[in-house]
């Protein structure tokens, strides 16, 4: 017997449309969208006055990441469940190679952590920290057999994750053969290393020095450099967690030669700023992440960049560490594990602070939270939209429920909230993943292992055409 669900009287919002309709779901997929549908279904939900958004896709998470001598505190089970409470039905996590080891080894390890544990759907980007003759040979199978069409490089974290430019160029060429995209953490790792050692020599050791040793110029320089490498080879590029005006201007500059760069920012860079690093009693460590929070002028630039079409996704870079873990850097900011929690609040915060404060439209909200990630990373239209044949990943969103974010109520496995006390208007009331209501009125209805691994293709054909156009040099 096929499982079915009927959602009545909702306001369907996609990246391009907004209309009142019913949605009939059968066998995990959207079957029919229309007015006054009278299918008989196993369950009917009345969504009058509610928005129906495509399930969120967070294209940047780090569950259980081994990092800086410890592990990110959310497992695939706890982190994806937290995501579901906040409307994120699919994540793309990073399977990160250990330098000196194979890509396959990292991928196997990430499958071991996620398979049978993740509660939401999940996919992987492959993090390449050591591109050499051996890893080069692994790229084809990873694309064609493992369903991974994005390869990440770090231009920072020297000695652990950082690669040099030669490796980036090699990876771009190899990944390009299989229609895959290179994605990048853009910061000049050498400059940052030098600034950190200067600060330590002077005895400047508090969390604020994390901010001061990761300046805007380090991000802007690396952003411009990798954009040039991509342009030279005619390769597609996705920049993760862009935070500042200087880096955004590098993206803007590239458009003048008709280069299209795909760019992500994160919810924290849109809403928080560097004044938090002044917080007393080591509190500033809660927001130690790379790149760091920036200035007010950067937040303004990012919101404008969204509406200028320069930024395409809003992710979280969800990488939580509890306070005991943060305290590894109590006497030395460079030992504070980098990262913060956020997956549960990305969509509600962006709705409340973006849509309701007239910074972005409802359609833009959908683009940023799901559609663009699905398109860029080869999951569209299975994910990222509400259309017949698509996975029935739907958020029934009540714009009239107000709530306050707190560590007391969140589902992150983290003993603080980076958004403690933020008042949010609008709530994910019911979250549906492949036709099954998975969260309803703050209650999880499913558990461990409900999530499926999503194999991804290279960019869809329409998208490839855009990339072809962006390769034409003037
Ligand atoms: O501080 C951060 N962002 N931690 C996670 C690793 C990364 O750079 O994305
Ligand atoms: Zn990063
Ligand atoms: Zn990250």
Short mmCIF file of C-alpha atoms and ligand atoms in Angstrom, two decimals, residues 60 62 65 67 152 154 157 161 185 240-241 269 288-291 317 319 321 338-340, ligand 1:
data_model
loop_
_atom_site.label_atom_id
_atom_site.label_comp_id
_atom_site.label_asym_id
_atom_site.label_seq_id
_atom_site.Cartn_x
_atom_site.Cartn_y
_atom_site.Cartn_z
CA UNK A 60 27.44 23.39 4.92
CA UNK A 62 30.16 19.48 10.15
CA UNK A 65 34.03 16.72 12.76
CA UNK A 67 38.95 19.23 14.61
CA UNK A 152 36.24 21.34 -1.09
CA UNK A 154 40.79 24.97 2.46
CA UNK A 157 44.34 25.95 8.53
CA UNK A 161 43.78 21.16 6.03
CA UNK A 185 37.18 28.16 2.35
CA UNK A 240 31.65 28.88 1.32
CA UNK A 241 30.88 31.18 4.24
CA UNK A 269 27.32 36.65 9.32
CA UNK A 288 35.18 31.87 17.61
CA UNK A 289 34.90 30.55 14.08
CA UNK A 290 36.73 31.06 10.81
CA UNK A 291 36.24 33.45 9.19
CA UNK A 317 28.61 25.98 8.87
CA UNK A 319 30.10 23.01 13.87
CA UNK A 321 31.58 22.74 20.52
CA UNK A 338 36.56 26.96 15.65
CA UNK A 339 32.82 26.75 15.04
CA UNK A 340 29.34 27.35 16.45
O1 LIG B 1 35.10 27.89 12.24
C1 LIG B 1 34.65 27.09 11.43
N1 LIG B 1 34.13 27.59 10.34
N2 LIG B 1 34.71 25.77 11.68
C2 LIG B 1 34.39 24.73 10.81
C3 LIG B 1 35.44 24.49 9.77
C4 LIG B 1 35.34 25.48 8.63
O2 LIG B 1 36.25 26.26 8.43
O3 LIG B 1 34.35 25.49 7.91
#
